[in-house]
mmCIF file with all atom_site columns, C-alpha atoms in Angstrom:
data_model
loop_
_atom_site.group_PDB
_atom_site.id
_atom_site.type_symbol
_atom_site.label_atom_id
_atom_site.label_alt_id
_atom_site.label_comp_id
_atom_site.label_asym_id
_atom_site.label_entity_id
_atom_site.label_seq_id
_atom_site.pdbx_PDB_ins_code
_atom_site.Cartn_x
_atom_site.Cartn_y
_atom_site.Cartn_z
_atom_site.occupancy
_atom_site.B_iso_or_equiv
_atom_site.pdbx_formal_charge
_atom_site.auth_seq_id
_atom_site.auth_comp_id
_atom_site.auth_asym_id
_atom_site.auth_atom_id
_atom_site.pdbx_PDB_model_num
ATOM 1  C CA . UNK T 1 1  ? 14.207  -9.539  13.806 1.00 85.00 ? 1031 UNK T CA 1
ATOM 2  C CA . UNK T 1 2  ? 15.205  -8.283  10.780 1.00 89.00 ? 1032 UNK T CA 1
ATOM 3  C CA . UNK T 1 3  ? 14.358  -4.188  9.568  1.00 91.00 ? 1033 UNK T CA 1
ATOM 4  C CA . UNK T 1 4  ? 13.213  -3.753  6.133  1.00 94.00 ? 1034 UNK T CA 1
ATOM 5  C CA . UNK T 1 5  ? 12.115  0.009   6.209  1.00 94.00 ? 1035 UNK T CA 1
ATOM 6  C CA . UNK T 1 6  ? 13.489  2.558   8.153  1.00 92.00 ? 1036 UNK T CA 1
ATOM 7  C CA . UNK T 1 7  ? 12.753  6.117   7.635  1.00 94.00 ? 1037 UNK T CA 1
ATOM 8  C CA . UNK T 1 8  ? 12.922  9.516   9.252  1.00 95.00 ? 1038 UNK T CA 1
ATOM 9  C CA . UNK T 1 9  ? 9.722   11.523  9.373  1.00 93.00 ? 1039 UNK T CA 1
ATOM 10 C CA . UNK T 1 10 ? 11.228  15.004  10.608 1.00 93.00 ? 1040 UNK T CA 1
ATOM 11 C CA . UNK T 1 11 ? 8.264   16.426  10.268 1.00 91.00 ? 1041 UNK T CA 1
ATOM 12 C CA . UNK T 1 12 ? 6.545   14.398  12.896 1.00 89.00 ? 1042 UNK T CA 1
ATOM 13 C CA . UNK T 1 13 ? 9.846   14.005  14.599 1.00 92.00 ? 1043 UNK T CA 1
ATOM 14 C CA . UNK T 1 14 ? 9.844   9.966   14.762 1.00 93.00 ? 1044 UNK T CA 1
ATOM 15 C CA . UNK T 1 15 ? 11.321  6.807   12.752 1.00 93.00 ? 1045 UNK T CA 1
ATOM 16 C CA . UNK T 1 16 ? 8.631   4.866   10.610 1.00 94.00 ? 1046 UNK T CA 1
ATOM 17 C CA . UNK T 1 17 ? 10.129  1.099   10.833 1.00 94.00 ? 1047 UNK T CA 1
ATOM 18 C CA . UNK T 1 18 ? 8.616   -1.638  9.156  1.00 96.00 ? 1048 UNK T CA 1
ATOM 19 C CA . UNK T 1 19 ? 9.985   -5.085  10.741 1.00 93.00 ? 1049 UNK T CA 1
ATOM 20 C CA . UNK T 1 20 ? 10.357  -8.873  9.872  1.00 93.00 ? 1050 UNK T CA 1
ATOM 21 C CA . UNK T 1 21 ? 10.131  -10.233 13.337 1.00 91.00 ? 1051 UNK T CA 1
ATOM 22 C CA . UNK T 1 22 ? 9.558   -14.346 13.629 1.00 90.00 ? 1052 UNK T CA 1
ATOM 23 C CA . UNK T 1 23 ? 8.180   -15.623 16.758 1.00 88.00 ? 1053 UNK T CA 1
ATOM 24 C CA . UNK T 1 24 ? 6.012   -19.413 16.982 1.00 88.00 ? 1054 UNK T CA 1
ATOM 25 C CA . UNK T 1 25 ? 3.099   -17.882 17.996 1.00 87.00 ? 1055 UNK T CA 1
ATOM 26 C CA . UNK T 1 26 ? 1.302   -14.215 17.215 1.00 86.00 ? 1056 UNK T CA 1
ATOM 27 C CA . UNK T 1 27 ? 3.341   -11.779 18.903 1.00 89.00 ? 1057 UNK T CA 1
ATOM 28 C CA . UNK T 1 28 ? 0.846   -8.805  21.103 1.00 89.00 ? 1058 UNK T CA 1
ATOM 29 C CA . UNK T 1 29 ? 1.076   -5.332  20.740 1.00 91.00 ? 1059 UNK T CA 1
ATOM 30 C CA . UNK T 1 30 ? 3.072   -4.896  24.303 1.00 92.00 ? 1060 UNK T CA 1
ATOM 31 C CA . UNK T 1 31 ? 5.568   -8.216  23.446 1.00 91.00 ? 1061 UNK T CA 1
ATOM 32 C CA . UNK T 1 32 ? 6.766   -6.530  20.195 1.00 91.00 ? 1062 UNK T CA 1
ATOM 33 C CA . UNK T 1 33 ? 7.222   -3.283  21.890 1.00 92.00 ? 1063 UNK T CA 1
ATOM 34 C CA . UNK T 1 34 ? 9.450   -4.316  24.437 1.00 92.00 ? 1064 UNK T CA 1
ATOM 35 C CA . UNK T 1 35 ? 11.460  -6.965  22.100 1.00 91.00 ? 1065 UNK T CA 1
ATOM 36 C CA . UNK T 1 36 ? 11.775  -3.411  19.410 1.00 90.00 ? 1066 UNK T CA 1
ATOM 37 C CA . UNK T 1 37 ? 13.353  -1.426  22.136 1.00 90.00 ? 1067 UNK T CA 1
ATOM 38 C CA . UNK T 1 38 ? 15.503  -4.155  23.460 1.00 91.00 ? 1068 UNK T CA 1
ATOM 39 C CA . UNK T 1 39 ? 16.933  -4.554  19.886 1.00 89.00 ? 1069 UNK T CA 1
ATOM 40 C CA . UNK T 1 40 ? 17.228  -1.121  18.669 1.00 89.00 ? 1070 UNK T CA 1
ATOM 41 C CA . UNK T 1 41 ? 17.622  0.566   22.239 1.00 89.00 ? 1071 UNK T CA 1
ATOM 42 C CA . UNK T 1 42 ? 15.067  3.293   22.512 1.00 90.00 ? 1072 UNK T CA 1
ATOM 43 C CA . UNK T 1 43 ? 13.231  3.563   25.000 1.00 90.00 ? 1073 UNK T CA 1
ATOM 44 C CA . UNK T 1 44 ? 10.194  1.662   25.478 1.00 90.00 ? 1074 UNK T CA 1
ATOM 45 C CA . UNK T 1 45 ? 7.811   4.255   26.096 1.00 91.00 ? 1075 UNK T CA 1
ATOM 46 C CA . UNK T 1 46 ? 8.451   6.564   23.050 1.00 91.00 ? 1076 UNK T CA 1
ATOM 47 C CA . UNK T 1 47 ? 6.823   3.218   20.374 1.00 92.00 ? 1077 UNK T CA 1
ATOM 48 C CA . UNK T 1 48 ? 3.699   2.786   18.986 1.00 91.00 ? 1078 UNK T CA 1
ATOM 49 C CA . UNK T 1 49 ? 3.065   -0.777  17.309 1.00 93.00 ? 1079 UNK T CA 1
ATOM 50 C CA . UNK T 1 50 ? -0.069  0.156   15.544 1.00 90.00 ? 1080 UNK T CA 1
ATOM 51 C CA . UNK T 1 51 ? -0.066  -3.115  13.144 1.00 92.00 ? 1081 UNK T CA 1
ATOM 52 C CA . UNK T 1 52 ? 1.306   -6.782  13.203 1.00 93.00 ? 1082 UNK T CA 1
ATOM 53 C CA . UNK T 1 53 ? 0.617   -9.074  10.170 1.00 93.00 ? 1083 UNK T CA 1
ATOM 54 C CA . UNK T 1 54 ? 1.117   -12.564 9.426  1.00 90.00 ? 1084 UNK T CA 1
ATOM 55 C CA . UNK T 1 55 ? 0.122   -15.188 6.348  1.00 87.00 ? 1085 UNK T CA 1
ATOM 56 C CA . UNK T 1 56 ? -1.089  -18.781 7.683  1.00 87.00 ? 1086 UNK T CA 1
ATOM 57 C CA . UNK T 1 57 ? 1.308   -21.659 8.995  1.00 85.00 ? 1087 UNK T CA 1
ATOM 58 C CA . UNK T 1 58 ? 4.132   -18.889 8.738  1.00 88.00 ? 1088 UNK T CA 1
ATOM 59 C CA . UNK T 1 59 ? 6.044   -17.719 11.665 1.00 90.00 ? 1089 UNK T CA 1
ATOM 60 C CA . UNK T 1 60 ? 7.110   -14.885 9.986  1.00 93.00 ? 1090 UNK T CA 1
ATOM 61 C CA . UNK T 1 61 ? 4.991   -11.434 10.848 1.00 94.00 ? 1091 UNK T CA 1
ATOM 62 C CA . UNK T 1 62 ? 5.511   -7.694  9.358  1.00 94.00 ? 1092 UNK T CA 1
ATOM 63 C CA . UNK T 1 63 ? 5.587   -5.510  12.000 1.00 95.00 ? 1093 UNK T CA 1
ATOM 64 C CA . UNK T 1 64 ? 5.007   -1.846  11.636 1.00 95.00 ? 1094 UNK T CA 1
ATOM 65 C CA . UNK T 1 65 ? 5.939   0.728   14.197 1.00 94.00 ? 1095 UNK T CA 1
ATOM 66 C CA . UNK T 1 66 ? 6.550   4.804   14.561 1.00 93.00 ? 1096 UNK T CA 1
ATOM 67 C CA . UNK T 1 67 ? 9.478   5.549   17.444 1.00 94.00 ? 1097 UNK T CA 1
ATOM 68 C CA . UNK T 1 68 ? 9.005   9.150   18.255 1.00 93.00 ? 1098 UNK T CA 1
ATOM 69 C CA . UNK T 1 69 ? 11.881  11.319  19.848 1.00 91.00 ? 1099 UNK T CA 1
ATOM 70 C CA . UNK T 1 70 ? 9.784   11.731  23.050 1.00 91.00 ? 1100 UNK T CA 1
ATOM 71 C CA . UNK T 1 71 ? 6.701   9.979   25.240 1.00 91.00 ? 1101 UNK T CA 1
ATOM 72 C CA . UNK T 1 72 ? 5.296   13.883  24.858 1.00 90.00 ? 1102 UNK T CA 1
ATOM 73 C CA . UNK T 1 73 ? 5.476   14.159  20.696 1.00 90.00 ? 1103 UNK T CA 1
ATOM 74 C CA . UNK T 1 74 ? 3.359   10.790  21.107 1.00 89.00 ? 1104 UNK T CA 1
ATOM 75 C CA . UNK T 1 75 ? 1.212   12.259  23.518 1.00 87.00 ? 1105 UNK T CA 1
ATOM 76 C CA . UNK T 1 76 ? 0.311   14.307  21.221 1.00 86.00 ? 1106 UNK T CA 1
ATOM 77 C CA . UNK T 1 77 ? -0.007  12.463  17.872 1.00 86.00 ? 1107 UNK T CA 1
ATOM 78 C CA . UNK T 1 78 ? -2.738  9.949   19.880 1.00 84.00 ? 1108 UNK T CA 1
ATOM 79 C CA . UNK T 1 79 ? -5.065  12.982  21.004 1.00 82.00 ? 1109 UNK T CA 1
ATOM 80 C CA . UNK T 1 80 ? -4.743  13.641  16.721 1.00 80.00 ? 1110 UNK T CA 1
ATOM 81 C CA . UNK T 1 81 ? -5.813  9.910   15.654 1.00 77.00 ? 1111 UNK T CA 1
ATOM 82 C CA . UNK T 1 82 ? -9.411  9.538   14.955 1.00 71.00 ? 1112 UNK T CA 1
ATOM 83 C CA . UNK T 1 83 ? -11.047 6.433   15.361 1.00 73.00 ? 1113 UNK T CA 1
ATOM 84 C CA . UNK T 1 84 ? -13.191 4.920   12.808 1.00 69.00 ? 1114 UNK T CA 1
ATOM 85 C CA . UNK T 1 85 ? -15.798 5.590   15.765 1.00 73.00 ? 1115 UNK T CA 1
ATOM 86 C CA . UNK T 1 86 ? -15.563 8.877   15.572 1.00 76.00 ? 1116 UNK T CA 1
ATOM 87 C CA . UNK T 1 87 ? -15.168 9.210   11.829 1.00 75.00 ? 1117 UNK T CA 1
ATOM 88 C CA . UNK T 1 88 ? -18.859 7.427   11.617 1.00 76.00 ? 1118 UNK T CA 1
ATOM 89 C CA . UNK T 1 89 ? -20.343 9.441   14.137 1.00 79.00 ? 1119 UNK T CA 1
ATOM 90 C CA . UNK T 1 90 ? -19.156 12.793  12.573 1.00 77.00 ? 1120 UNK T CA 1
ATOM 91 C CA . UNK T 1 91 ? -19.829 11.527  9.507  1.00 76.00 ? 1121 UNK T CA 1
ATOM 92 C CA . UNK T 1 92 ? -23.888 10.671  10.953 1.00 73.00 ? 1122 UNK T CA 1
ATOM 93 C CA . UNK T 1 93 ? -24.130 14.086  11.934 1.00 71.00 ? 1123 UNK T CA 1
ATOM 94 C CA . UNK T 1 94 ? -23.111 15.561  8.986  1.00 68.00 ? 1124 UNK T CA 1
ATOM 95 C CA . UNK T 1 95 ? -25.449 13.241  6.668  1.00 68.00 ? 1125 UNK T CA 1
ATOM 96 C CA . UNK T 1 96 ? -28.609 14.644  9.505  1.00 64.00 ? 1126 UNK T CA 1
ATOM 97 C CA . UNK T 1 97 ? -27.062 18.907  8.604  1.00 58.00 ? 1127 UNK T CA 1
#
């Protein structure tokens, strides 16, 4: 696993990482997790793996990820995300106004 971005987002009080990680087969959502905070030792619950990518026949995927300072700061930046649900419902009532 190899970390080609790393910042620090004070404002939203987490690190933005964006990973190289290889693995044989498509790594989940909960295995990258776990294999992130084993490597950079945070714990596990304060990560949010929100996308993997990977390019055909390679077993090389980008991994992107947000480590907040605390399970409550991401708590709180979930209840904030919008789905794209909920953006084309609001956006249905709206276009009916």
């Amino acid at each position: 696993m190899e970390v080609i971005k790393d910042i620090r987002n004070e404002l939203f009080k987490r690190r933005e990482l964006v990973l190289e990680v290889e693995s044989n087969k498509n790594p989940g959502f909960q295995e990258t997790k776990n294999k992130i905070s084993k490597e950079l030792g945070f714990p596990e619950e304060n990560a949010d793996v929100y996308c993997i990518k990977g390019s055909f026949g390679s077993h090389k995927f980008i991994v992107n990820a947000n480590i907040y300072d605390s399970k409550e700061i991401l708590d709180n930046m979930k209840k904030l995300e919008v789905t794209r649900k909920q953006k084309r419902e609001s956006s249905k009532i709206d276009d009916k106004s």
